[in-house]
Amino acid sequence: MTPPPDRLDSWKAIAAYLRRDERTVRRWEKTLGLPVRRVPGTRGSSVFAYVEEIESWLKKTQETIPEAMAAPETTTPETVDRPRALERGPAVRWMAAGFAAIVLAVVAWQLMPRASAGPLRFRVTPDAVIAADASATERWRYAFAAGEQAYLPDGLPWSATGDGSTGVVVLLGNRQRPTDKRNLGGLLLSLSGSGELRWQLGLDDQIEIERTTYGPPWMFPNFTSEVQNGSQRIAIAAHHEIWWPGLAVTLDAQGKRTGRFVNAGWIEDVHWMPGNRLLVNGYAEHLGGMLAALDASAMNGHSPAPPGGTFACNGCGTDMPLRYVAFPASELNRVTGSRFNRTRVTIADDRVIARTEEIVMPDQSIVDALYELSPTLEPLRASFSDRYWDLHRSLELEGRIHHNRANCPDRDGPQRMEVWDPNTGWKSVRLPEGPVR
């Protein structure tokens, strides 16, 4: 077998070397820091990578986050064309492109009465959920409501655990009415092993904050499901179609709501954690990227008011987070006028890796910062990515930044994060120096 070249000169070559499809490789570059380089003088579509750097990254990632390198699912959603984005202002179009696309996620129910027809695999199209058996013969089809359409997102995973014969839960991040392009919001559906609707849930919550009411449609960017003490439980991440409020909602196996947390900023992901905790991430209005640990048995409340600010949420309840962390916008985020530095999260056995997307470049590559925290959200270390320092150099040459990396106050990584807990309120915490493992 001919050994691979020292340099891989396309997404296709990189994907072939890693034995993954191009979509997975692009996602790894955005979420896990796969060392892909852009050809100077291009708009970003021309890329290359060095085998030595990829091998070093593989070794580190397999050691620190082995679950991120798991083999891909054998069944993937059908690829379809997206409906055209809504005709709105530039900022809203950007938000719609990033968040209003449908997230389709499928989780098989472990506790429902089992159907006798054998293992199932699922596809989700803009119009229906389709179940097929191991021979690819269609067994049933559940059609979505007439006059509504879902999109399939790029690079967002979905999974069907077990054999699927016990039933399935499907999350539609948003639905759109093709006749007028109106967003209808997210929807969670529970289907039986034979394709019958057990229950469905959308959100029509009205949130009143500082005499302003925010209502539907609510988008569902993600959800998580697990079995605890023999019972299924679900958590949904939700955010307003345009404005800043976000929600985390918990449900039982029958689709009954068991809790709600209101955040001053979009919530984009939810994660079940040991100790009956729910971890949520996204961003915090006026603060930056956010990460919060919630007590799942006391979820009738809201995020803490930012230092010096107000957050009068009428009817939100009094339950507060166990811990709430905000990552201030970086120097590059401020210099470029980027709106968000929202947080993405990877959970390992003994730590939480929080990645703030400081800037989204025109080619959709991410300039980011990485924070490593304990499971209780105590800071361990933080650093900026190589792409951060590449852009820092470019802005320096343009005269928009007036110091080099050696003289940058953040040369050793982000310096602090803002932390709130019920005992101390807000405090600024100095971050240990050193790159994230």
PDB file of C-alpha atoms in Angstrom, residues 56-321:
ATOM      1  CA  SER A  56      -0.598  14.329  16.563  1.00  0.00           C
ATOM      2  CA  TRP A  57      -4.179  15.639  16.776  1.00  0.00           C
ATOM      3  CA  LEU A  58      -5.581  12.106  16.470  1.00  0.00           C
ATOM      4  CA  LYS A  59      -3.428  10.829  19.306  1.00  0.00           C
ATOM      5  CA  LYS A  60      -4.359  13.723  21.605  1.00  0.00           C
ATOM      6  CA  THR A  61      -8.077  13.583  20.781  1.00  0.00           C
ATOM      7  CA  GLN A  62      -8.307   9.797  21.146  1.00  0.00           C
ATOM      8  CA  GLU A  63      -6.638  10.061  24.554  1.00  0.00           C
ATOM      9  CA  THR A  64      -8.658  12.998  25.895  1.00  0.00           C
ATOM     10  CA  ILE A  65     -12.050  12.700  24.175  1.00  0.00           C
ATOM     11  CA  PRO A  66     -12.269   9.107  22.876  1.00  0.00           C
ATOM     12  CA  GLU A  67     -16.041   9.199  22.429  1.00  0.00           C
ATOM     13  CA  ALA A  68     -15.668  12.010  19.886  1.00  0.00           C
ATOM     14  CA  MET A  69     -13.753   9.618  17.606  1.00  0.00           C
ATOM     15  CA  ALA A  70     -16.352   6.848  17.645  1.00  0.00           C
ATOM     16  CA  ALA A  71     -17.212   5.310  14.294  1.00  0.00           C
ATOM     17  CA  PRO A  72     -20.126   7.031  12.535  1.00  0.00           C
ATOM     18  CA  GLU A  73     -23.662   5.672  12.615  1.00  0.00           C
ATOM     19  CA  THR A  74     -24.499   3.290   9.789  1.00  0.00           C
ATOM     20  CA  THR A  75     -27.754   5.129   9.104  1.00  0.00           C
ATOM     21  CA  THR A  76     -27.822   8.831   8.272  1.00  0.00           C
ATOM     22  CA  PRO A  77     -30.625  11.220   7.348  1.00  0.00           C
ATOM     23  CA  GLU A  78     -31.526  11.697   3.748  1.00  0.00           C
ATOM     24  CA  THR A  79     -29.918  14.781   2.207  1.00  0.00           C
ATOM     25  CA  VAL A  80     -32.351  17.323   0.781  1.00  0.00           C
ATOM     26  CA  ASP A  81     -32.278  20.918  -0.378  1.00  0.00           C
ATOM     27  CA  ARG A  82     -33.134  23.506   2.263  1.00  0.00           C
ATOM     28  CA  PRO A  83     -35.936  26.010   1.780  1.00  0.00           C
ATOM     29  CA  ARG A  84     -34.595  29.490   1.139  1.00  0.00           C
ATOM     30  CA  ALA A  85     -33.908  31.566   4.255  1.00  0.00           C
ATOM     31  CA  LEU A  86     -36.462  34.106   5.400  1.00  0.00           C
ATOM     32  CA  GLU A  87     -36.157  37.571   3.905  1.00  0.00           C
ATOM     33  CA  ARG A  88     -34.992  39.509   6.952  1.00  0.00           C
ATOM     34  CA  GLY A  89     -32.203  41.871   7.913  1.00  0.00           C
ATOM     35  CA  PRO A  90     -28.553  40.684   7.798  1.00  0.00           C
ATOM     36  CA  ALA A  91     -28.268  39.930  11.519  1.00  0.00           C
ATOM     37  CA  VAL A  92     -31.503  37.963  11.567  1.00  0.00           C
ATOM     38  CA  ARG A  93     -30.574  36.074   8.401  1.00  0.00           C
ATOM     39  CA  TRP A  94     -27.292  35.113  10.085  1.00  0.00           C
ATOM     40  CA  MET A  95     -29.159  33.891  13.147  1.00  0.00           C
ATOM     41  CA  ALA A  96     -31.642  31.994  11.004  1.00  0.00           C
ATOM     42  CA  ALA A  97     -28.824  30.309   9.113  1.00  0.00           C
ATOM     43  CA  GLY A  98     -27.096  29.316  12.325  1.00  0.00           C
ATOM     44  CA  PHE A  99     -30.009  28.337  14.510  1.00  0.00           C
ATOM     45  CA  ALA A 100     -33.406  28.277  12.791  1.00  0.00           C
ATOM     46  CA  ALA A 101     -32.526  25.277  10.641  1.00  0.00           C
ATOM     47  CA  ILE A 102     -34.229  22.104  11.720  1.00  0.00           C
ATOM     48  CA  VAL A 103     -32.461  19.806  14.097  1.00  0.00           C
ATOM     49  CA  LEU A 104     -33.699  16.263  13.540  1.00  0.00           C
ATOM     50  CA  ALA A 105     -32.735  13.911  16.327  1.00  0.00           C
ATOM     51  CA  VAL A 106     -34.017  10.419  16.972  1.00  0.00           C
ATOM     52  CA  VAL A 107     -33.737   8.442  20.206  1.00  0.00           C
ATOM     53  CA  ALA A 108     -35.209   4.941  20.553  1.00  0.00           C
ATOM     54  CA  TRP A 109     -37.262   4.302  23.716  1.00  0.00           C
ATOM     55  CA  GLN A 110     -35.909   1.524  25.888  1.00  0.00           C
ATOM     56  CA  LEU A 111     -38.925   1.149  28.177  1.00  0.00           C
ATOM     57  CA  MET A 112     -41.875   1.050  25.790  1.00  0.00           C
ATOM     58  CA  PRO A 113     -43.616  -2.256  24.977  1.00  0.00           C
ATOM     59  CA  ARG A 114     -41.603  -3.924  22.259  1.00  0.00           C
ATOM     60  CA  ALA A 115     -43.003  -4.481  18.811  1.00  0.00           C
ATOM     61  CA  SER A 116     -42.468  -7.976  17.429  1.00  0.00           C
ATOM     62  CA  ALA A 117     -41.332  -7.078  13.932  1.00  0.00           C
ATOM     63  CA  GLY A 118     -37.588  -6.750  14.624  1.00  0.00           C
ATOM     64  CA  PRO A 119     -34.939  -4.031  14.366  1.00  0.00           C
ATOM     65  CA  LEU A 120     -35.764  -0.719  12.706  1.00  0.00           C
ATOM     66  CA  ARG A 121     -33.745   2.008  11.072  1.00  0.00           C
ATOM     67  CA  PHE A 122     -35.063   5.511  10.569  1.00  0.00           C
ATOM     68  CA  ARG A 123     -34.862   8.297   8.028  1.00  0.00           C
ATOM     69  CA  VAL A 124     -36.245  11.783   8.529  1.00  0.00           C
ATOM     70  CA  THR A 125     -37.187  13.837   5.476  1.00  0.00           C
ATOM     71  CA  PRO A 126     -38.782  17.306   5.322  1.00  0.00           C
ATOM     72  CA  ASP A 127     -42.177  15.560   5.228  1.00  0.00           C
ATOM     73  CA  ALA A 128     -42.042  12.362   7.273  1.00  0.00           C
ATOM     74  CA  VAL A 129     -40.300   9.877   9.550  1.00  0.00           C
ATOM     75  CA  ILE A 130     -39.705   6.603   7.709  1.00  0.00           C
ATOM     76  CA  ALA A 131     -38.920   3.292   9.426  1.00  0.00           C
ATOM     77  CA  ALA A 132     -37.369   0.379   7.550  1.00  0.00           C
ATOM     78  CA  ASP A 133     -36.188  -3.079   8.579  1.00  0.00           C
ATOM     79  CA  ALA A 134     -32.746  -4.594   8.154  1.00  0.00           C
ATOM     80  CA  SER A 135     -33.489  -5.459   4.507  1.00  0.00           C
ATOM     81  CA  ALA A 136     -34.330  -1.777   3.797  1.00  0.00           C
ATOM     82  CA  THR A 137     -38.022  -2.605   3.355  1.00  0.00           C
ATOM     83  CA  GLU A 138     -40.201   0.270   4.517  1.00  0.00           C
ATOM     84  CA  ARG A 139     -42.272  -0.789   7.507  1.00  0.00           C
ATOM     85  CA  TRP A 140     -44.094   2.417   8.298  1.00  0.00           C
ATOM     86  CA  ARG A 141     -44.135   6.117   7.550  1.00  0.00           C
ATOM     87  CA  TYR A 142     -45.330   8.950   9.807  1.00  0.00           C
ATOM     88  CA  ALA A 143     -46.172  12.041   7.747  1.00  0.00           C
ATOM     89  CA  PHE A 144     -45.829  15.500   9.280  1.00  0.00           C
ATOM     90  CA  ALA A 145     -48.760  17.906   9.196  1.00  0.00           C
ATOM     91  CA  ALA A 146     -49.887  18.953   5.736  1.00  0.00           C
ATOM     92  CA  GLY A 147     -48.669  22.390   4.693  1.00  0.00           C
ATOM     93  CA  GLU A 148     -45.556  22.238   6.880  1.00  0.00           C
ATOM     94  CA  GLN A 149     -41.984  21.471   5.984  1.00  0.00           C
ATOM     95  CA  ALA A 150     -38.813  20.627   7.910  1.00  0.00           C
ATOM     96  CA  TYR A 151     -35.223  21.130   6.766  1.00  0.00           C
ATOM     97  CA  LEU A 152     -32.293  18.790   7.289  1.00  0.00           C
ATOM     98  CA  PRO A 153     -29.264  20.544   8.812  1.00  0.00           C
ATOM     99  CA  ASP A 154     -25.670  20.204   7.643  1.00  0.00           C
ATOM    100  CA  GLY A 155     -23.389  18.250   9.933  1.00  0.00           C
ATOM    101  CA  LEU A 156     -25.722  17.893  12.924  1.00  0.00           C
ATOM    102  CA  PRO A 157     -25.933  14.315  14.206  1.00  0.00           C
ATOM    103  CA  TRP A 158     -28.959  12.183  14.998  1.00  0.00           C
ATOM    104  CA  SER A 159     -29.051   8.653  16.345  1.00  0.00           C
ATOM    105  CA  ALA A 160     -31.347   5.678  16.866  1.00  0.00           C
ATOM    106  CA  THR A 161     -30.177   3.670  19.875  1.00  0.00           C
ATOM    107  CA  GLY A 162     -31.096   0.025  20.458  1.00  0.00           C
ATOM    108  CA  ASP A 163     -33.031  -1.655  17.675  1.00  0.00           C
ATOM    109  CA  GLY A 164     -35.721   1.029  17.379  1.00  0.00           C
ATOM    110  CA  SER A 165     -38.609  -1.409  17.750  1.00  0.00           C
ATOM    111  CA  THR A 166     -39.752   0.090  21.064  1.00  0.00           C
ATOM    112  CA  GLY A 167     -40.625   3.443  19.508  1.00  0.00           C
ATOM    113  CA  VAL A 168     -38.835   6.633  18.683  1.00  0.00           C
ATOM    114  CA  VAL A 169     -38.699  10.295  19.723  1.00  0.00           C
ATOM    115  CA  VAL A 170     -38.211  12.829  16.921  1.00  0.00           C
ATOM    116  CA  LEU A 171     -37.182  16.437  17.484  1.00  0.00           C
ATOM    117  CA  LEU A 172     -38.074  18.971  14.799  1.00  0.00           C
ATOM    118  CA  GLY A 173     -36.034  22.071  15.519  1.00  0.00           C
ATOM    119  CA  ASN A 174     -38.429  24.203  13.493  1.00  0.00           C
ATOM    120  CA  ARG A 175     -41.210  23.861  10.974  1.00  0.00           C
ATOM    121  CA  GLN A 176     -41.890  26.270   8.161  1.00  0.00           C
ATOM    122  CA  ARG A 177     -45.011  26.917   6.136  1.00  0.00           C
ATOM    123  CA  PRO A 178     -43.898  26.989   2.480  1.00  0.00           C
ATOM    124  CA  THR A 179     -46.753  29.233   1.339  1.00  0.00           C
ATOM    125  CA  ASP A 180     -45.536  32.274   3.286  1.00  0.00           C
ATOM    126  CA  LYS A 181     -42.161  31.085   4.746  1.00  0.00           C
ATOM    127  CA  ARG A 182     -43.520  31.556   8.249  1.00  0.00           C
ATOM    128  CA  ASN A 183     -41.643  29.762  11.046  1.00  0.00           C
ATOM    129  CA  LEU A 184     -43.895  27.623  13.232  1.00  0.00           C
ATOM    130  CA  GLY A 185     -41.354  26.614  15.885  1.00  0.00           C
ATOM    131  CA  GLY A 186     -39.962  23.336  17.162  1.00  0.00           C
ATOM    132  CA  LEU A 187     -41.934  20.175  17.847  1.00  0.00           C
ATOM    133  CA  LEU A 188     -41.113  16.990  19.771  1.00  0.00           C
ATOM    134  CA  LEU A 189     -42.972  13.832  18.723  1.00  0.00           C
ATOM    135  CA  SER A 190     -43.127  10.425  20.404  1.00  0.00           C
ATOM    136  CA  LEU A 191     -43.970   7.593  17.993  1.00  0.00           C
ATOM    137  CA  SER A 192     -44.706   3.969  18.865  1.00  0.00           C
ATOM    138  CA  GLY A 193     -42.846   0.996  17.397  1.00  0.00           C
ATOM    139  CA  SER A 194     -45.565   0.796  14.724  1.00  0.00           C
ATOM    140  CA  GLY A 195     -45.415   4.498  13.835  1.00  0.00           C
ATOM    141  CA  GLU A 196     -48.424   5.771  15.787  1.00  0.00           C
ATOM    142  CA  LEU A 197     -48.256   9.164  17.491  1.00  0.00           C
ATOM    143  CA  ARG A 198     -48.127   8.810  21.280  1.00  0.00           C
ATOM    144  CA  TRP A 199     -47.763  12.497  22.092  1.00  0.00           C
ATOM    145  CA  GLN A 200     -46.266  15.683  20.751  1.00  0.00           C
ATOM    146  CA  LEU A 201     -45.042  18.881  22.366  1.00  0.00           C
ATOM    147  CA  GLY A 202     -44.448  22.416  21.114  1.00  0.00           C
ATOM    148  CA  LEU A 203     -43.818  25.511  23.217  1.00  0.00           C
ATOM    149  CA  ASP A 204     -46.205  28.446  23.356  1.00  0.00           C
ATOM    150  CA  ASP A 205     -44.594  30.012  26.444  1.00  0.00           C
ATOM    151  CA  GLN A 206     -44.937  33.750  26.978  1.00  0.00           C
ATOM    152  CA  ILE A 207     -41.939  35.213  28.859  1.00  0.00           C
ATOM    153  CA  GLU A 208     -42.332  38.687  30.355  1.00  0.00           C
ATOM    154  CA  ILE A 209     -39.042  40.419  31.138  1.00  0.00           C
ATOM    155  CA  GLU A 210     -38.753  44.107  32.014  1.00  0.00           C
ATOM    156  CA  ARG A 211     -42.290  44.762  30.735  1.00  0.00           C
ATOM    157  CA  THR A 212     -41.549  43.122  27.365  1.00  0.00           C
ATOM    158  CA  THR A 213     -43.252  39.859  26.390  1.00  0.00           C
ATOM    159  CA  TYR A 214     -41.509  37.261  24.254  1.00  0.00           C
ATOM    160  CA  GLY A 215     -43.581  34.453  22.793  1.00  0.00           C
ATOM    161  CA  PRO A 216     -43.630  31.753  20.103  1.00  0.00           C
ATOM    162  CA  PRO A 217     -42.331  30.512  17.806  1.00  0.00           C
ATOM    163  CA  TRP A 218     -39.603  28.866  19.898  1.00  0.00           C
ATOM    164  CA  MET A 219     -36.844  27.033  18.001  1.00  0.00           C
ATOM    165  CA  PHE A 220     -35.491  23.697  19.280  1.00  0.00           C
ATOM    166  CA  PRO A 221     -31.758  23.503  18.422  1.00  0.00           C
ATOM    167  CA  ASN A 222     -31.109  20.321  20.423  1.00  0.00           C
ATOM    168  CA  PHE A 223     -32.351  17.830  22.998  1.00  0.00           C
ATOM    169  CA  THR A 224     -31.061  14.997  25.171  1.00  0.00           C
ATOM    170  CA  SER A 225     -32.678  11.861  26.574  1.00  0.00           C
ATOM    171  CA  GLU A 226     -31.668   9.273  29.174  1.00  0.00           C
ATOM    172  CA  VAL A 227     -33.080   6.599  31.453  1.00  0.00           C
ATOM    173  CA  GLN A 228     -32.735   7.243  35.183  1.00  0.00           C
ATOM    174  CA  ASN A 229     -34.068   4.867  37.841  1.00  0.00           C
ATOM    175  CA  GLY A 230     -36.051   3.010  35.190  1.00  0.00           C
ATOM    176  CA  SER A 231     -37.738   6.109  33.761  1.00  0.00           C
ATOM    177  CA  GLN A 232     -37.104   8.053  30.582  1.00  0.00           C
ATOM    178  CA  ARG A 233     -36.485  11.774  30.872  1.00  0.00           C
ATOM    179  CA  ILE A 234     -35.909  14.391  28.201  1.00  0.00           C
ATOM    180  CA  ALA A 235     -34.486  17.897  28.146  1.00  0.00           C
ATOM    181  CA  ILE A 236     -35.043  20.357  25.285  1.00  0.00           C
ATOM    182  CA  ALA A 237     -32.971  23.430  24.401  1.00  0.00           C
ATOM    183  CA  ALA A 238     -35.074  26.265  22.978  1.00  0.00           C
ATOM    184  CA  HIS A 239     -34.616  29.867  21.970  1.00  0.00           C
ATOM    185  CA  HIS A 240     -36.727  32.703  20.613  1.00  0.00           C
ATOM    186  CA  GLU A 241     -37.007  33.029  16.837  1.00  0.00           C
ATOM    187  CA  ILE A 242     -35.257  36.430  16.788  1.00  0.00           C
ATOM    188  CA  TRP A 243     -34.686  37.938  20.224  1.00  0.00           C
ATOM    189  CA  TRP A 244     -32.429  36.869  23.071  1.00  0.00           C
ATOM    190  CA  PRO A 245     -34.500  34.735  25.552  1.00  0.00           C
ATOM    191  CA  GLY A 246     -33.704  31.020  25.775  1.00  0.00           C
ATOM    192  CA  LEU A 247     -35.372  28.111  27.555  1.00  0.00           C
ATOM    193  CA  ALA A 248     -34.410  24.685  28.879  1.00  0.00           C
ATOM    194  CA  VAL A 249     -37.467  22.460  29.381  1.00  0.00           C
ATOM    195  CA  THR A 250     -37.533  18.987  30.969  1.00  0.00           C
ATOM    196  CA  LEU A 251     -40.135  16.270  30.313  1.00  0.00           C
ATOM    197  CA  ASP A 252     -40.988  12.799  31.545  1.00  0.00           C
ATOM    198  CA  ALA A 253     -41.594   9.722  29.358  1.00  0.00           C
ATOM    199  CA  GLN A 254     -45.230  10.730  28.761  1.00  0.00           C
ATOM    200  CA  GLY A 255     -44.245  14.186  27.492  1.00  0.00           C
ATOM    201  CA  LYS A 256     -45.359  15.980  30.662  1.00  0.00           C
ATOM    202  CA  ARG A 257     -43.312  19.057  31.498  1.00  0.00           C
ATOM    203  CA  THR A 258     -41.362  18.762  34.745  1.00  0.00           C
ATOM    204  CA  GLY A 259     -39.283  21.960  34.726  1.00  0.00           C
ATOM    205  CA  ARG A 260     -38.320  25.154  32.895  1.00  0.00           C
ATOM    206  CA  PHE A 261     -35.265  27.395  33.093  1.00  0.00           C
ATOM    207  CA  VAL A 262     -35.313  30.840  31.459  1.00  0.00           C
ATOM    208  CA  ASN A 263     -31.990  32.272  30.284  1.00  0.00           C
ATOM    209  CA  ALA A 264     -31.082  35.819  29.311  1.00  0.00           C
ATOM    210  CA  GLY A 265     -29.590  34.573  26.050  1.00  0.00           C
ATOM    211  CA  TRP A 266     -30.096  31.657  23.686  1.00  0.00           C
ATOM    212  CA  ILE A 267     -29.739  28.111  25.038  1.00  0.00           C
ATOM    213  CA  GLU A 268     -28.388  25.880  22.293  1.00  0.00           C
ATOM    214  CA  ASP A 269     -27.494  22.550  23.939  1.00  0.00           C
ATOM    215  CA  VAL A 270     -28.538  20.502  26.962  1.00  0.00           C
ATOM    216  CA  HIS A 271     -26.641  17.605  28.596  1.00  0.00           C
ATOM    217  CA  TRP A 272     -27.645  15.258  31.411  1.00  0.00           C
ATOM    218  CA  MET A 273     -24.930  14.992  34.057  1.00  0.00           C
ATOM    219  CA  PRO A 274     -24.435  12.777  37.142  1.00  0.00           C
ATOM    220  CA  GLY A 275     -26.096  13.894  40.343  1.00  0.00           C
ATOM    221  CA  ASN A 276     -29.422  14.817  38.704  1.00  0.00           C
ATOM    222  CA  ARG A 277     -27.847  17.832  37.038  1.00  0.00           C
ATOM    223  CA  LEU A 278     -28.574  19.388  33.663  1.00  0.00           C
ATOM    224  CA  LEU A 279     -25.805  21.273  31.886  1.00  0.00           C
ATOM    225  CA  VAL A 280     -26.918  23.985  29.431  1.00  0.00           C
ATOM    226  CA  ASN A 281     -24.794  26.140  27.140  1.00  0.00           C
ATOM    227  CA  GLY A 282     -25.196  29.017  24.718  1.00  0.00           C
ATOM    228  CA  TYR A 283     -24.614  32.681  25.437  1.00  0.00           C
ATOM    229  CA  ALA A 284     -25.596  35.246  28.056  1.00  0.00           C
ATOM    230  CA  GLU A 285     -26.837  38.688  27.041  1.00  0.00           C
ATOM    231  CA  HIS A 286     -24.268  41.372  28.014  1.00  0.00           C
ATOM    232  CA  LEU A 287     -21.849  38.726  29.359  1.00  0.00           C
ATOM    233  CA  GLY A 288     -20.606  36.419  26.586  1.00  0.00           C
ATOM    234  CA  GLY A 289     -20.649  32.659  26.079  1.00  0.00           C
ATOM    235  CA  MET A 290     -22.379  30.831  28.937  1.00  0.00           C
ATOM    236  CA  LEU A 291     -22.443  27.483  30.680  1.00  0.00           C
ATOM    237  CA  ALA A 292     -24.767  26.644  33.578  1.00  0.00           C
ATOM    238  CA  ALA A 293     -25.328  23.665  35.876  1.00  0.00           C
ATOM    239  CA  LEU A 294     -28.965  23.216  36.950  1.00  0.00           C
ATOM    240  CA  ASP A 295     -30.606  21.036  39.579  1.00  0.00           C
ATOM    241  CA  ALA A 296     -33.084  19.003  37.519  1.00  0.00           C
ATOM    242  CA  SER A 297     -35.345  18.619  40.554  1.00  0.00           C
ATOM    243  CA  ALA A 298     -35.567  22.412  41.057  1.00  0.00           C
ATOM    244  CA  MET A 299     -36.081  23.886  37.594  1.00  0.00           C
ATOM    245  CA  ASN A 300     -38.581  26.673  37.970  1.00  0.00           C
ATOM    246  CA  GLY A 301     -36.407  29.733  37.682  1.00  0.00           C
ATOM    247  CA  HIS A 302     -34.090  31.864  35.603  1.00  0.00           C
ATOM    248  CA  SER A 303     -30.498  32.949  35.059  1.00  0.00           C
ATOM    249  CA  PRO A 304     -28.907  35.442  37.452  1.00  0.00           C
ATOM    250  CA  ALA A 305     -28.957  39.130  36.561  1.00  0.00           C
ATOM    251  CA  PRO A 306     -25.636  40.280  35.090  1.00  0.00           C
ATOM    252  CA  PRO A 307     -23.424  42.397  37.370  1.00  0.00           C
ATOM    253  CA  GLY A 308     -24.933  45.850  37.576  1.00  0.00           C
ATOM    254  CA  GLY A 309     -27.887  44.827  35.418  1.00  0.00           C
ATOM    255  CA  THR A 310     -31.455  43.714  35.929  1.00  0.00           C
ATOM    256  CA  PHE A 311     -33.412  40.634  34.986  1.00  0.00           C
ATOM    257  CA  ALA A 312     -36.951  41.002  36.255  1.00  0.00           C
ATOM    258  CA  CYS A 313     -38.665  37.892  34.875  1.00  0.00           C
ATOM    259  CA  ASN A 314     -42.316  37.967  35.914  1.00  0.00           C
ATOM    260  CA  GLY A 315     -43.619  34.493  36.734  1.00  0.00           C
ATOM    261  CA  CYS A 316     -40.314  32.701  36.122  1.00  0.00           C
ATOM    262  CA  GLY A 317     -40.065  31.194  39.598  1.00  0.00           C
ATOM    263  CA  THR A 318     -37.268  31.473  42.132  1.00  0.00           C
ATOM    264  CA  ASP A 319     -35.063  28.420  41.439  1.00  0.00           C
ATOM    265  CA  MET A 320     -31.538  29.475  40.528  1.00  0.00           C
ATOM    266  CA  PRO A 321     -28.616  27.607  38.890  1.00  0.00           C
TER     267      PRO A 321
END
